[in-house]
Amino acid sequence: MIKHAIMMAMASTVTVMGALAPTASASIRQDEPYIVIEKTTGPTGTTLFVAGGGFIPNLAISIFHPGLSGPDSTKADENGFVPAITFRVREGTPAGRYNIQYRQAGRIAQVEFQGPEWIDSHPAGYQH
C-alpha cells in the first residue's frame, strides 16, 4: 500500500515515496468518478447492485448508503473500477429518496434510490 504520495496540483505526474511507482496500467486517472445502480426503486428487501469507475486506482473508497445494508468501504482496482457491490433495502426504512455515495480523496460519485415504494405503506387491497 502506498503510504506517502505527494501530488502536485498543476503537474500531470505523481511522485511516490516509500513504495514502488505505479505501473502505466495503475497510474492515477484524471476521470471524474461515477457509479451506476441496477434499479432506482424498490420495496423493503430489494437487492441492489452498484458498480463504478473513474476512481484513483488501488485506493480505498468510503460508501454512504442510508436505508440500505451493505459494506461501508471498498477499494478501486488497478484500473480505477469498482465491481458490483450488493446492497439491500433494510426493514423499517421509510419511503423516500436516498443518495448512495462513494467518496474517495475528496471526490464524490452518487446515485439516487427511491424506496421503499409507496405500496409498502398501504395494506394489501388498498385502493386509491
A tleap script that builds the chain and sets N, CA, C and O, in Angstrom:
source leaprc.protein.ff14SB
mol = sequence {
  NMET ILE LYS HIE ALA ILE MET MET ALA MET
  ALA SER THR VAL THR VAL MET GLY ALA LEU
  ALA PRO THR ALA SER ALA SER ILE ARG GLN
  ASP GLU PRO TYR ILE VAL ILE GLU LYS THR
  THR GLY PRO THR GLY THR THR LEU PHE VAL
  ALA GLY GLY GLY PHE ILE PRO ASN LEU ALA
  ILE SER ILE PHE HIE PRO GLY LEU SER GLY
  PRO ASP SER THR LYS ALA ASP GLU ASN GLY
  PHE VAL PRO ALA ILE THR PHE ARG VAL ARG
  GLU GLY THR PRO ALA GLY ARG TYR ASN ILE
  GLN TYR ARG GLN ALA GLY ARG ILE ALA GLN
  VAL GLU PHE GLN GLY PRO GLU TRP ILE ASP
  SER HIE PRO ALA GLY TYR GLN CHIE
}
set mol.1.N position { 0.849 -1.172 0.000 }
set mol.1.CA position { 0.000 0.000 0.000 }
set mol.1.C position { 0.891 1.231 0.000 }
set mol.1.O position { 1.904 1.290 0.698 }
set mol.2.N position { 0.513 2.158 -0.755 }
set mol.2.CA position { 1.279 3.398 -0.819 }
set mol.2.C position { 0.976 4.200 0.428 }
set mol.2.O position { -0.181 4.519 0.702 }
set mol.3.N position { 2.016 4.530 1.189 }
set mol.3.CA position { 1.810 5.251 2.436 }
set mol.3.C position { 2.006 6.743 2.272 }
set mol.3.O position { 1.348 7.532 2.950 }
set mol.4.N position { 2.889 7.138 1.393 }
set mol.4.CA position { 3.193 8.548 1.240 }
set mol.4.C position { 3.175 8.910 -0.238 }
set mol.4.O position { 3.971 8.372 -1.008 }
set mol.5.N position { 2.305 9.792 -0.644 }
set mol.5.CA position { 2.274 10.246 -2.037 }
set mol.5.C position { 2.179 11.757 -2.033 }
set mol.5.O position { 1.402 12.338 -1.277 }
set mol.6.N position { 2.960 12.380 -2.868 }
set mol.6.CA position { 2.908 13.829 -2.992 }
set mol.6.C position { 2.352 14.124 -4.364 }
set mol.6.O position { 2.933 13.728 -5.375 }
set mol.7.N position { 1.241 14.811 -4.406 }
set mol.7.CA position { 0.603 15.135 -5.680 }
set mol.7.C position { 0.743 16.627 -5.917 }
set mol.7.O position { 0.355 17.427 -5.066 }
set mol.8.N position { 1.276 17.002 -7.031 }
set mol.8.CA position { 1.426 18.415 -7.371 }
set mol.8.C position { 0.185 18.836 -8.138 }
set mol.8.O position { -0.168 18.208 -9.136 }
set mol.9.N position { -0.478 19.885 -7.688 }
set mol.9.CA position { -1.756 20.304 -8.236 }
set mol.9.C position { -1.705 20.603 -9.726 }
set mol.9.O position { -2.650 20.264 -10.438 }
set mol.10.N position { -0.674 21.207 -10.213 }
set mol.10.CA position { -0.625 21.599 -11.613 }
set mol.10.C position { 0.121 20.588 -12.491 }
set mol.10.O position { 0.108 20.714 -13.715 }
set mol.11.N position { 0.752 19.619 -11.903 }
set mol.11.CA position { 1.534 18.657 -12.675 }
set mol.11.C position { 0.682 17.452 -13.040 }
set mol.11.O position { -0.298 17.151 -12.358 }
set mol.12.N position { 1.047 16.771 -14.100 }
set mol.12.CA position { 0.315 15.585 -14.504 }
set mol.12.C position { 1.002 14.321 -14.023 }
set mol.12.O position { 0.601 13.220 -14.400 }
set mol.13.N position { 2.038 14.459 -13.193 }
set mol.13.CA position { 2.739 13.300 -12.659 }
set mol.13.C position { 2.552 13.230 -11.161 }
set mol.13.O position { 2.170 14.204 -10.513 }
set mol.14.N position { 2.831 12.052 -10.625 }
set mol.14.CA position { 2.723 11.826 -9.196 }
set mol.14.C position { 4.076 11.317 -8.719 }
set mol.14.O position { 4.652 10.428 -9.347 }
set mol.15.N position { 4.587 11.853 -7.641 }
set mol.15.CA position { 5.813 11.368 -7.038 }
set mol.15.C position { 5.434 10.506 -5.855 }
set mol.15.O position { 4.718 10.958 -4.962 }
set mol.16.N position { 5.900 9.283 -5.838 }
set mol.16.CA position { 5.575 8.343 -4.774 }
set mol.16.C position { 6.841 8.081 -3.983 }
set mol.16.O position { 7.891 7.783 -4.553 }
set mol.17.N position { 6.736 8.193 -2.658 }
set mol.17.CA position { 7.887 7.944 -1.788 }
set mol.17.C position { 7.570 6.765 -0.890 }
set mol.17.O position { 6.449 6.636 -0.397 }
set mol.18.N position { 8.541 5.914 -0.679 }
set mol.18.CA position { 8.350 4.794 0.244 }
set mol.18.C position { 7.672 3.600 -0.386 }
set mol.18.O position { 7.273 2.685 0.334 }
set mol.19.N position { 7.523 3.568 -1.708 }
set mol.19.CA position { 6.919 2.433 -2.400 }
set mol.19.C position { 7.334 2.497 -3.855 }
set mol.19.O position { 7.866 3.505 -4.320 }
set mol.20.N position { 7.085 1.420 -4.560 }
set mol.20.CA position { 7.377 1.420 -5.989 }
set mol.20.C position { 6.396 2.329 -6.705 }
set mol.20.O position { 5.232 2.417 -6.313 }
set mol.21.N position { 6.849 3.004 -7.748 }
set mol.21.CA position { 5.961 3.855 -8.535 }
set mol.21.C position { 4.944 2.980 -9.245 }
set mol.21.O position { 5.271 1.859 -9.634 }
set mol.22.N position { 3.707 3.465 -9.427 }
set mol.22.CA position { 2.691 2.667 -10.101 }
set mol.22.C position { 3.065 2.430 -11.555 }
set mol.22.O position { 3.751 3.241 -12.178 }
set mol.23.N position { 2.601 1.301 -12.083 }
set mol.23.CA position { 2.818 0.999 -13.491 }
set mol.23.C position { 1.862 1.825 -14.328 }
set mol.23.O position { 0.960 2.466 -13.789 }
set mol.24.N position { 2.048 1.818 -15.640 }
set mol.24.CA position { 1.185 2.603 -16.528 }
set mol.24.C position { -0.272 2.200 -16.379 }
set mol.24.O position { -1.153 3.060 -16.411 }
set mol.25.N position { -0.546 0.900 -16.214 }
set mol.25.CA position { -1.934 0.453 -16.096 }
set mol.25.C position { -2.550 0.854 -14.761 }
set mol.25.O position { -3.774 0.864 -14.625 }
set mol.26.N position { -1.724 1.182 -13.782 }
set mol.26.CA position { -2.241 1.562 -12.468 }
set mol.26.C position { -1.999 3.043 -12.187 }
set mol.26.O position { -2.059 3.471 -11.034 }
set mol.27.N position { -1.728 3.821 -13.221 }
set mol.27.CA position { -1.476 5.242 -12.993 }
set mol.27.C position { -2.737 5.941 -12.514 }
set mol.27.O position { -3.848 5.465 -12.749 }
set mol.28.N position { -2.564 7.056 -11.852 }
set mol.28.CA position { -3.709 7.787 -11.320 }
set mol.28.C position { -4.487 8.411 -12.463 }
set mol.28.O position { -3.933 9.107 -13.313 }
set mol.29.N position { -5.784 8.144 -12.462 }
set mol.29.CA position { -6.671 8.617 -13.521 }
set mol.29.C position { -7.188 10.006 -13.183 }
set mol.29.O position { -7.350 10.353 -12.013 }
set mol.30.N position { -7.440 10.781 -14.198 }
set mol.30.CA position { -7.965 12.130 -14.005 }
set mol.30.C position { -9.467 12.189 -14.289 }
set mol.30.O position { -10.056 13.270 -14.288 }
set mol.31.N position { -10.090 11.029 -14.532 }
set mol.31.CA position { -11.525 10.975 -14.810 }
set mol.31.C position { -12.318 11.397 -13.576 }
set mol.31.O position { -11.819 11.372 -12.451 }
set mol.32.N position { -13.559 11.781 -13.820 }
set mol.32.CA position { -14.480 12.006 -12.702 }
set mol.32.C position { -15.034 10.638 -12.310 }
set mol.32.O position { -15.417 9.859 -13.183 }
set mol.33.N position { -15.082 10.335 -11.030 }
set mol.33.CA position { -15.628 9.041 -10.626 }
set mol.33.C position { -17.133 9.001 -10.882 }
set mol.33.O position { -17.809 10.029 -10.864 }
set mol.34.N position { -17.636 7.800 -11.117 }
set mol.34.CA position { -19.068 7.612 -11.346 }
set mol.34.C position { -19.487 6.272 -10.752 }
set mol.34.O position { -18.675 5.356 -10.620 }
set mol.35.N position { -20.766 6.172 -10.396 }
set mol.35.CA position { -21.345 4.890 -10.004 }
set mol.35.C position { -22.675 4.739 -10.711 }
set mol.35.O position { -23.350 5.726 -11.004 }
set mol.36.N position { -23.046 3.506 -10.982 }
set mol.36.CA position { -24.317 3.191 -11.631 }
set mol.36.C position { -25.046 2.188 -10.755 }
set mol.36.O position { -24.434 1.377 -10.060 }
set mol.37.N position { -26.369 2.264 -10.806 }
set mol.37.CA position { -27.208 1.398 -9.984 }
set mol.37.C position { -28.109 0.588 -10.904 }
set mol.37.O position { -28.585 1.092 -11.921 }
set mol.38.N position { -28.338 -0.659 -10.545 }
set mol.38.CA position { -29.140 -1.571 -11.361 }
set mol.38.C position { -30.603 -1.123 -11.447 }
set mol.38.O position { -31.183 -1.123 -12.533 }
set mol.39.N position { -31.194 -0.748 -10.334 }
set mol.39.CA position { -32.580 -0.266 -10.307 }
set mol.39.C position { -32.673 0.906 -9.354 }
set mol.39.O position { -31.887 1.004 -8.412 }
set mol.40.N position { -33.622 1.796 -9.586 }
set mol.40.CA position { -33.689 3.026 -8.797 }
set mol.40.C position { -34.833 3.060 -7.800 }
set mol.40.O position { -34.942 4.021 -7.039 }
set mol.41.N position { -35.690 2.045 -7.777 }
set mol.41.CA position { -36.777 1.978 -6.796 }
set mol.41.C position { -36.943 0.538 -6.332 }
set mol.41.O position { -36.504 -0.398 -6.999 }
set mol.42.N position { -37.583 0.376 -5.177 }
set mol.42.CA position { -37.860 -0.968 -4.713 }
set mol.42.C position { -38.387 -0.992 -3.295 }
set mol.42.O position { -38.126 -0.082 -2.508 }
set mol.43.N position { -39.139 -2.049 -2.968 }
set mol.43.CA position { -39.687 -2.203 -1.617 }
set mol.43.C position { -38.634 -2.738 -0.650 }
set mol.43.O position { -37.515 -3.060 -1.050 }
set mol.44.N position { -39.002 -2.829 0.616 }
set mol.44.CA position { -38.147 -3.423 1.636 }
set mol.44.C position { -37.677 -4.794 1.158 }
set mol.44.O position { -38.464 -5.575 0.622 }
set mol.45.N position { -36.405 -5.079 1.352 }
set mol.45.CA position { -35.842 -6.359 0.947 }
set mol.45.C position { -35.245 -6.371 -0.454 }
set mol.45.O position { -34.564 -7.326 -0.827 }
set mol.46.N position { -35.492 -5.313 -1.240 }
set mol.46.CA position { -34.951 -5.244 -2.596 }
set mol.46.C position { -33.429 -5.301 -2.553 }
set mol.46.O position { -32.793 -4.641 -1.732 }
set mol.47.N position { -32.857 -6.096 -3.446 }
set mol.47.CA position { -31.406 -6.178 -3.590 }
set mol.47.C position { -30.982 -5.265 -4.732 }
set mol.47.O position { -31.571 -5.297 -5.812 }
set mol.48.N position { -29.966 -4.457 -4.490 }
set mol.48.CA position { -29.439 -3.522 -5.484 }
set mol.48.C position { -27.976 -3.843 -5.747 }
set mol.48.O position { -27.260 -4.315 -4.864 }
set mol.49.N position { -27.545 -3.581 -6.970 }
set mol.49.CA position { -26.139 -3.744 -7.318 }
set mol.49.C position { -25.619 -2.401 -7.803 }
set mol.49.O position { -26.207 -1.780 -8.688 }
set mol.50.N position { -24.506 -1.956 -7.214 }
set mol.50.CA position { -23.898 -0.675 -7.575 }
set mol.50.C position { -22.455 -0.941 -8.002 }
set mol.50.O position { -21.711 -1.619 -7.293 }
set mol.51.N position { -22.059 -0.406 -9.165 }
set mol.51.CA position { -20.695 -0.540 -9.677 }
set mol.51.C position { -20.227 0.837 -10.134 }
set mol.51.O position { -21.039 1.753 -10.262 }
set mol.52.N position { -18.930 0.993 -10.380 }
set mol.52.CA position { -18.449 2.309 -10.795 }
set mol.52.C position { -17.065 2.279 -11.399 }
set mol.52.O position { -16.441 1.227 -11.541 }
set mol.53.N position { -16.601 3.475 -11.753 }
set mol.53.CA position { -15.279 3.618 -12.354 }
set mol.53.C position { -14.807 5.052 -12.243 }
set mol.53.O position { -15.495 5.905 -11.683 }
set mol.54.N position { -13.615 5.312 -12.785 }
set mol.54.CA position { -13.046 6.648 -12.761 }
set mol.54.C position { -12.427 7.029 -11.425 }
set mol.54.O position { -12.142 8.202 -11.185 }
set mol.55.N position { -12.215 6.041 -10.549 }
set mol.55.CA position { -11.630 6.306 -9.237 }
set mol.55.C position { -10.105 6.202 -9.314 }
set mol.55.O position { -9.561 5.677 -10.285 }
set mol.56.N position { -9.429 6.701 -8.295 }
set mol.56.CA position { -7.979 6.568 -8.207 }
set mol.56.C position { -7.675 5.093 -7.942 }
set mol.56.O position { -8.187 4.528 -6.976 }
set mol.57.N position { -6.859 4.467 -8.774 }
set mol.57.CA position { -6.580 3.036 -8.629 }
set mol.57.C position { -5.995 2.674 -7.262 }
set mol.57.O position { -5.228 3.427 -6.662 }
set mol.58.N position { -6.391 1.488 -6.803 }
set mol.58.CA position { -5.849 0.874 -5.589 }
set mol.58.C position { -6.004 1.719 -4.330 }
set mol.58.O position { -5.228 1.565 -3.386 }
set mol.59.N position { -6.982 2.601 -4.301 }
set mol.59.CA position { -7.198 3.468 -3.146 }
set mol.59.C position { -8.572 3.187 -2.550 }
set mol.59.O position { -9.532 2.930 -3.276 }
set mol.60.N position { -8.657 3.239 -1.224 }
set mol.60.CA position { -9.909 2.973 -0.511 }
set mol.60.C position { -11.004 3.967 -0.885 }
set mol.60.O position { -10.733 5.119 -1.224 }
set mol.61.N position { -12.239 3.496 -0.816 }
set mol.61.CA position { -13.429 4.301 -1.101 }
set mol.61.C position { -14.390 4.119 0.071 }
set mol.61.O position { -14.698 2.987 0.446 }
set mol.62.N position { -14.868 5.220 0.653 }
set mol.62.CA position { -15.895 5.166 1.704 }
set mol.62.C position { -17.256 5.157 1.037 }
set mol.62.O position { -17.485 5.865 0.057 }
set mol.63.N position { -18.165 4.344 1.580 }
set mol.63.CA position { -19.503 4.225 0.999 }
set mol.63.C position { -20.526 4.667 2.040 }
set mol.63.O position { -20.508 4.201 3.179 }
set mol.64.N position { -21.416 5.569 1.638 }
set mol.64.CA position { -22.521 6.028 2.480 }
set mol.64.C position { -23.809 5.587 1.808 }
set mol.64.O position { -24.038 5.876 0.633 }
set mol.65.N position { -24.661 4.876 2.570 }
set mol.65.CA position { -25.868 4.295 1.988 }
set mol.65.C position { -27.009 4.249 3.006 }
set mol.65.O position { -27.350 3.178 3.509 }
set mol.66.N position { -27.601 5.412 3.310 }
set mol.66.CA position { -28.700 5.433 4.283 }
set mol.66.C position { -29.869 4.576 3.804 }
set mol.66.O position { -30.225 4.596 2.626 }
set mol.67.N position { -30.464 3.820 4.736 }
set mol.67.CA position { -31.614 2.988 4.417 }
set mol.67.C position { -31.272 1.657 3.783 }
set mol.67.O position { -32.160 0.846 3.521 }
set mol.68.N position { -29.986 1.421 3.532 }
set mol.68.CA position { -29.565 0.176 2.891 }
set mol.68.C position { -28.555 -0.553 3.761 }
set mol.68.O position { -27.782 0.072 4.487 }
set mol.69.N position { -28.567 -1.880 3.683 }
set mol.69.CA position { -27.493 -2.636 4.309 }
set mol.69.C position { -26.462 -2.939 3.234 }
set mol.69.O position { -26.811 -3.115 2.067 }
set mol.70.N position { -25.212 -2.998 3.618 }
set mol.70.CA position { -24.130 -3.254 2.679 }
set mol.70.C position { -22.831 -2.759 3.261 }
set mol.70.O position { -22.817 -2.222 4.368 }
set mol.71.N position { -21.732 -2.928 2.537 }
set mol.71.CA position { -20.428 -2.535 3.068 }
set mol.71.C position { -20.276 -1.021 3.177 }
set mol.71.O position { -20.916 -0.269 2.443 }
set mol.72.N position { -19.427 -0.586 4.096 }
set mol.72.CA position { -19.161 0.843 4.300 }
set mol.72.C position { -17.905 1.313 3.579 }
set mol.72.O position { -17.582 2.501 3.583 }
set mol.73.N position { -17.195 0.362 2.956 }
set mol.73.CA position { -16.000 0.741 2.199 }
set mol.73.C position { -15.678 -0.331 1.175 }
set mol.73.O position { -16.157 -1.462 1.254 }
set mol.74.N position { -14.857 0.053 0.214 }
set mol.74.CA position { -14.343 -0.857 -0.798 }
set mol.74.C position { -13.036 -0.266 -1.291 }
set mol.74.O position { -12.532 0.698 -0.715 }
set mol.75.N position { -12.492 -0.827 -2.337 }
set mol.75.CA position { -11.231 -0.341 -2.893 }
set mol.75.C position { -11.312 -0.412 -4.408 }
set mol.75.O position { -11.793 -1.399 -4.965 }
set mol.76.N position { -10.842 0.630 -5.069 }
set mol.76.CA position { -10.787 0.626 -6.529 }
set mol.76.C position { -9.718 -0.365 -6.977 }
set mol.76.O position { -8.702 -0.540 -6.304 }
set mol.77.N position { -9.954 -1.015 -8.119 }
set mol.77.CA position { -8.945 -1.938 -8.632 }
set mol.77.C position { -7.812 -1.174 -9.309 }
set mol.77.O position { -7.783 0.055 -9.254 }
set mol.78.N position { -6.893 -1.871 -9.936 }
set mol.78.CA position { -5.725 -1.238 -10.537 }
set mol.78.C position { -6.053 -0.320 -11.705 }
set mol.78.O position { -5.201 0.451 -12.146 }
set mol.79.N position { -7.292 -0.397 -12.214 }
set mol.79.CA position { -7.723 0.481 -13.307 }
set mol.79.C position { -8.716 1.543 -12.855 }
set mol.79.O position { -9.232 2.294 -13.683 }
set mol.80.N position { -8.995 1.620 -11.552 }
set mol.80.CA position { -9.916 2.620 -11.023 }
set mol.80.C position { -11.376 2.204 -11.035 }
set mol.80.O position { -12.261 3.030 -10.811 }
set mol.81.N position { -11.637 0.910 -11.298 }
set mol.81.CA position { -13.011 0.422 -11.331 }
set mol.81.C position { -13.390 -0.229 -10.007 }
set mol.81.O position { -12.535 -0.718 -9.269 }
set mol.82.N position { -14.702 -0.224 -9.720 }
set mol.82.CA position { -15.246 -0.893 -8.547 }
set mol.82.C position { -16.282 -1.888 -9.053 }
set mol.82.O position { -17.287 -1.482 -9.637 }
set mol.83.N position { -16.054 -3.195 -8.839 }
set mol.83.CA position { -17.042 -4.176 -9.288 }
set mol.83.C position { -18.350 -4.017 -8.524 }
set mol.83.O position { -18.395 -3.352 -7.489 }
set mol.84.N position { -19.405 -4.624 -9.032 }
set mol.84.CA position { -20.729 -4.519 -8.424 }
set mol.84.C position { -20.713 -4.946 -6.958 }
set mol.84.O position { -20.187 -6.001 -6.603 }
set mol.85.N position { -21.296 -4.106 -6.128 }
set mol.85.CA position { -21.449 -4.377 -4.700 }
set mol.85.C position { -22.941 -4.518 -4.435 }
set mol.85.O position { -23.752 -3.777 -4.990 }
set mol.86.N position { -23.299 -5.478 -3.581 }
set mol.86.CA position { -24.705 -5.751 -3.273 }
set mol.86.C position { -25.154 -4.965 -2.047 }
set mol.86.O position { -24.485 -4.963 -1.014 }
set mol.87.N position { -26.299 -4.299 -2.178 }
set mol.87.CA position { -26.961 -3.605 -1.074 }
set mol.87.C position { -28.387 -4.131 -0.989 }
set mol.87.O position { -28.919 -4.654 -1.968 }
set mol.88.N position { -29.007 -3.993 0.182 }
set mol.88.CA position { -30.395 -4.429 0.373 }
set mol.88.C position { -31.142 -3.347 1.138 }
set mol.88.O position { -30.607 -2.762 2.079 }
set mol.89.N position { -32.399 -3.078 0.725 }
set mol.89.CA position { -33.242 -2.108 1.424 }
set mol.89.C position { -33.620 -2.715 2.773 }
set mol.89.O position { -34.238 -3.778 2.835 }
set mol.90.N position { -33.237 -2.020 3.861 }
set mol.90.CA position { -33.461 -2.515 5.218 }
set mol.90.C position { -34.929 -2.435 5.619 }
set mol.90.O position { -35.681 -1.582 5.148 }
set mol.91.N position { -35.305 -3.346 6.496 }
set mol.91.CA position { -36.628 -3.344 7.117 }
set mol.91.C position { -36.782 -2.051 7.909 }
set mol.91.O position { -35.859 -1.660 8.624 }
set mol.92.N position { -37.918 -1.384 7.801 }
set mol.92.CA position { -38.177 -0.170 8.558 }
set mol.92.C position { -37.670 1.102 7.896 }
set mol.92.O position { -37.810 2.186 8.462 }
set mol.93.N position { -37.089 0.992 6.717 }
set mol.93.CA position { -36.628 2.189 6.008 }
set mol.93.C position { -37.851 2.946 5.503 }
set mol.93.O position { -38.656 2.377 4.765 }
set mol.94.N position { -38.014 4.222 5.881 }
set mol.94.CA position { -39.168 4.976 5.417 }
set mol.94.C position { -39.094 5.249 3.908 }
set mol.94.O position { -38.017 5.320 3.317 }
set mol.95.N position { -40.272 5.397 3.318 }
set mol.95.CA position { -40.320 5.770 1.900 }
set mol.95.C position { -39.611 7.108 1.729 }
set mol.95.O position { -39.748 7.998 2.569 }
set mol.96.N position { -38.870 7.248 0.669 }
set mol.96.CA position { -38.153 8.494 0.425 }
set mol.96.C position { -37.045 8.305 -0.591 }
set mol.96.O position { -36.853 7.221 -1.142 }
set mol.97.N position { -36.328 9.383 -0.823 }
set mol.97.CA position { -35.207 9.360 -1.756 }
set mol.97.C position { -33.911 9.317 -0.965 }
set mol.97.O position { -33.734 10.051 0.007 }
set mol.98.N position { -33.017 8.455 -1.392 }
set mol.98.CA position { -31.755 8.250 -0.700 }
set mol.98.C position { -30.604 8.340 -1.703 }
set mol.98.O position { -30.698 7.806 -2.808 }
set mol.99.N position { -29.532 9.007 -1.321 }
set mol.99.CA position { -28.332 9.080 -2.146 }
set mol.99.C position { -27.320 8.060 -1.660 }
set mol.99.O position { -26.963 8.036 -0.482 }
set mol.100.N position { -26.863 7.224 -2.569 }
set mol.100.CA position { -25.760 6.317 -2.295 }
set mol.100.C position { -24.514 7.051 -2.778 }
set mol.100.O position { -24.443 7.466 -3.935 }
set mol.101.N position { -23.534 7.210 -1.894 }
set mol.101.CA position { -22.326 7.962 -2.241 }
set mol.101.C position { -21.080 7.120 -2.052 }
set mol.101.O position { -20.933 6.405 -1.061 }
set mol.102.N position { -20.182 7.219 -3.027 }
set mol.102.CA position { -18.844 6.650 -2.924 }
set mol.102.C position { -17.912 7.852 -2.841 }
set mol.102.O position { -17.930 8.712 -3.722 }
set mol.103.N position { -17.098 7.921 -1.792 }
set mol.103.CA position { -16.193 9.061 -1.575 }
set mol.103.C position { -14.741 8.577 -1.535 }
set mol.103.O position { -14.386 7.634 -0.828 }
set mol.104.N position { -13.924 9.269 -2.327 }
set mol.104.CA position { -12.506 8.917 -2.392 }
set mol.104.C position { -11.685 10.175 -2.640 }
set mol.104.O position { -11.907 10.874 -3.628 }
set mol.105.N position { -10.755 10.464 -1.764 }
set mol.105.CA position { -9.813 11.576 -1.929 }
set mol.105.C position { -10.514 12.891 -2.275 }
set mol.105.O position { -10.087 13.610 -3.179 }
set mol.106.N position { -11.582 13.196 -1.558 }
set mol.106.CA position { -12.293 14.457 -1.760 }
set mol.106.C position { -13.233 14.476 -2.951 }
set mol.106.O position { -13.854 15.502 -3.227 }
set mol.107.N position { -13.349 13.368 -3.658 }
set mol.107.CA position { -14.250 13.297 -4.814 }
set mol.107.C position { -15.442 12.416 -4.463 }
set mol.107.O position { -15.299 11.426 -3.745 }
set mol.108.N position { -16.620 12.778 -4.972 }
set mol.108.CA position { -17.842 12.050 -4.648 }
set mol.108.C position { -18.540 11.621 -5.928 }
set mol.108.O position { -18.686 12.403 -6.867 }
set mol.109.N position { -18.967 10.367 -5.950 }
set mol.109.CA position { -19.837 9.856 -7.007 }
set mol.109.C position { -21.112 9.402 -6.302 }
set mol.109.O position { -21.040 8.768 -5.250 }
set mol.110.N position { -22.273 9.716 -6.864 }
set mol.110.CA position { -23.508 9.319 -6.190 }
set mol.110.C position { -24.611 8.965 -7.177 }
set mol.110.O position { -24.622 9.413 -8.323 }
set mol.111.N position { -25.534 8.147 -6.692 }
set mol.111.CA position { -26.753 7.804 -7.419 }
set mol.111.C position { -27.905 7.900 -6.424 }
set mol.111.O position { -27.700 7.824 -5.213 }
set mol.112.N position { -29.094 8.064 -6.939 }
set mol.112.CA position { -30.276 8.164 -6.087 }
set mol.112.C position { -31.096 6.884 -6.179 }
set mol.112.O position { -31.265 6.305 -7.252 }
set mol.113.N position { -31.598 6.461 -5.026 }
set mol.113.CA position { -32.505 5.319 -4.938 }
set mol.113.C position { -33.754 5.793 -4.224 }
set mol.113.O position { -33.664 6.505 -3.223 }
set mol.114.N position { -34.926 5.404 -4.728 }
set mol.114.CA position { -36.185 5.765 -4.078 }
set mol.114.C position { -36.816 4.506 -3.522 }
set mol.114.O position { -37.089 3.556 -4.257 }
set mol.115.N position { -37.044 4.505 -2.220 }
set mol.115.CA position { -37.619 3.308 -1.638 }
set mol.115.C position { -37.935 3.531 -0.180 }
set mol.115.O position { -37.609 4.600 0.337 }
set mol.116.N position { -38.530 2.622 0.498 }
set mol.116.CA position { -39.344 1.594 -0.135 }
set mol.116.C position { -40.501 2.218 -0.917 }
set mol.116.O position { -40.903 3.354 -0.666 }
set mol.117.N position { -41.009 1.466 -1.845 }
set mol.117.CA position { -42.058 2.000 -2.706 }
set mol.117.C position { -43.321 2.336 -1.922 }
set mol.117.O position { -43.528 1.834 -0.818 }
set mol.118.N position { -44.147 3.172 -2.489 }
set mol.118.CA position { -45.394 3.633 -1.894 }
set mol.118.C position { -46.242 2.469 -1.399 }
set mol.118.O position { -46.881 2.576 -0.352 }
set mol.119.N position { -46.259 1.377 -2.119 }
set mol.119.CA position { -47.106 0.234 -1.780 }
set mol.119.C position { -46.754 -0.354 -0.405 }
set mol.119.O position { -47.617 -0.938 0.251 }
set mol.120.N position { -45.500 -0.206 0.036 }
set mol.120.CA position { -45.097 -0.729 1.338 }
set mol.120.C position { -45.885 -0.115 2.482 }
set mol.120.O position { -46.066 -0.755 3.518 }
set mol.121.N position { -46.362 1.127 2.314 }
set mol.121.CA position { -47.028 1.794 3.431 }
set mol.121.C position { -48.550 1.659 3.398 }
set mol.121.O position { -49.240 2.311 4.182 }
set mol.122.N position { -49.077 0.836 2.516 }
set mol.122.CA position { -50.523 0.644 2.411 }
set mol.122.C position { -50.861 -0.847 2.511 }
set mol.122.O position { -50.136 -1.677 1.961 }
set mol.123.N position { -51.946 -1.198 3.202 }
set mol.123.CA position { -52.318 -2.604 3.347 }
set mol.123.C position { -52.717 -3.238 2.000 }
set mol.123.O position { -53.115 -2.539 1.068 }
set mol.124.N position { -52.606 -4.545 1.919 }
set mol.124.CA position { -52.995 -5.271 0.706 }
set mol.124.C position { -54.456 -4.966 0.405 }
set mol.124.O position { -55.284 -4.917 1.315 }
set mol.125.N position { -54.769 -4.764 -0.849 }
set mol.125.CA position { -56.136 -4.484 -1.263 }
set mol.125.C position { -56.524 -3.022 -1.177 }
set mol.125.O position { -57.630 -2.654 -1.575 }
set mol.126.N position { -55.634 -2.176 -0.665 }
set mol.126.CA position { -55.901 -0.741 -0.573 }
set mol.126.C position { -56.113 -0.169 -1.971 }
set mol.126.O position { -55.320 -0.420 -2.879 }
set mol.127.N position { -57.182 0.598 -2.137 }
set mol.127.CA position { -57.433 1.216 -3.445 }
set mol.127.C position { -57.397 2.710 -3.300 }
set mol.127.O position { -57.921 3.270 -2.336 }
set mol.128.N position { -56.795 3.335 -4.233 }
set mol.128.CA position { -56.641 4.787 -4.243 }
set mol.128.C position { -57.841 5.417 -4.911 }
set mol.128.O position { -57.913 6.640 -5.026 }
savepdb mol mol.pdb
quit
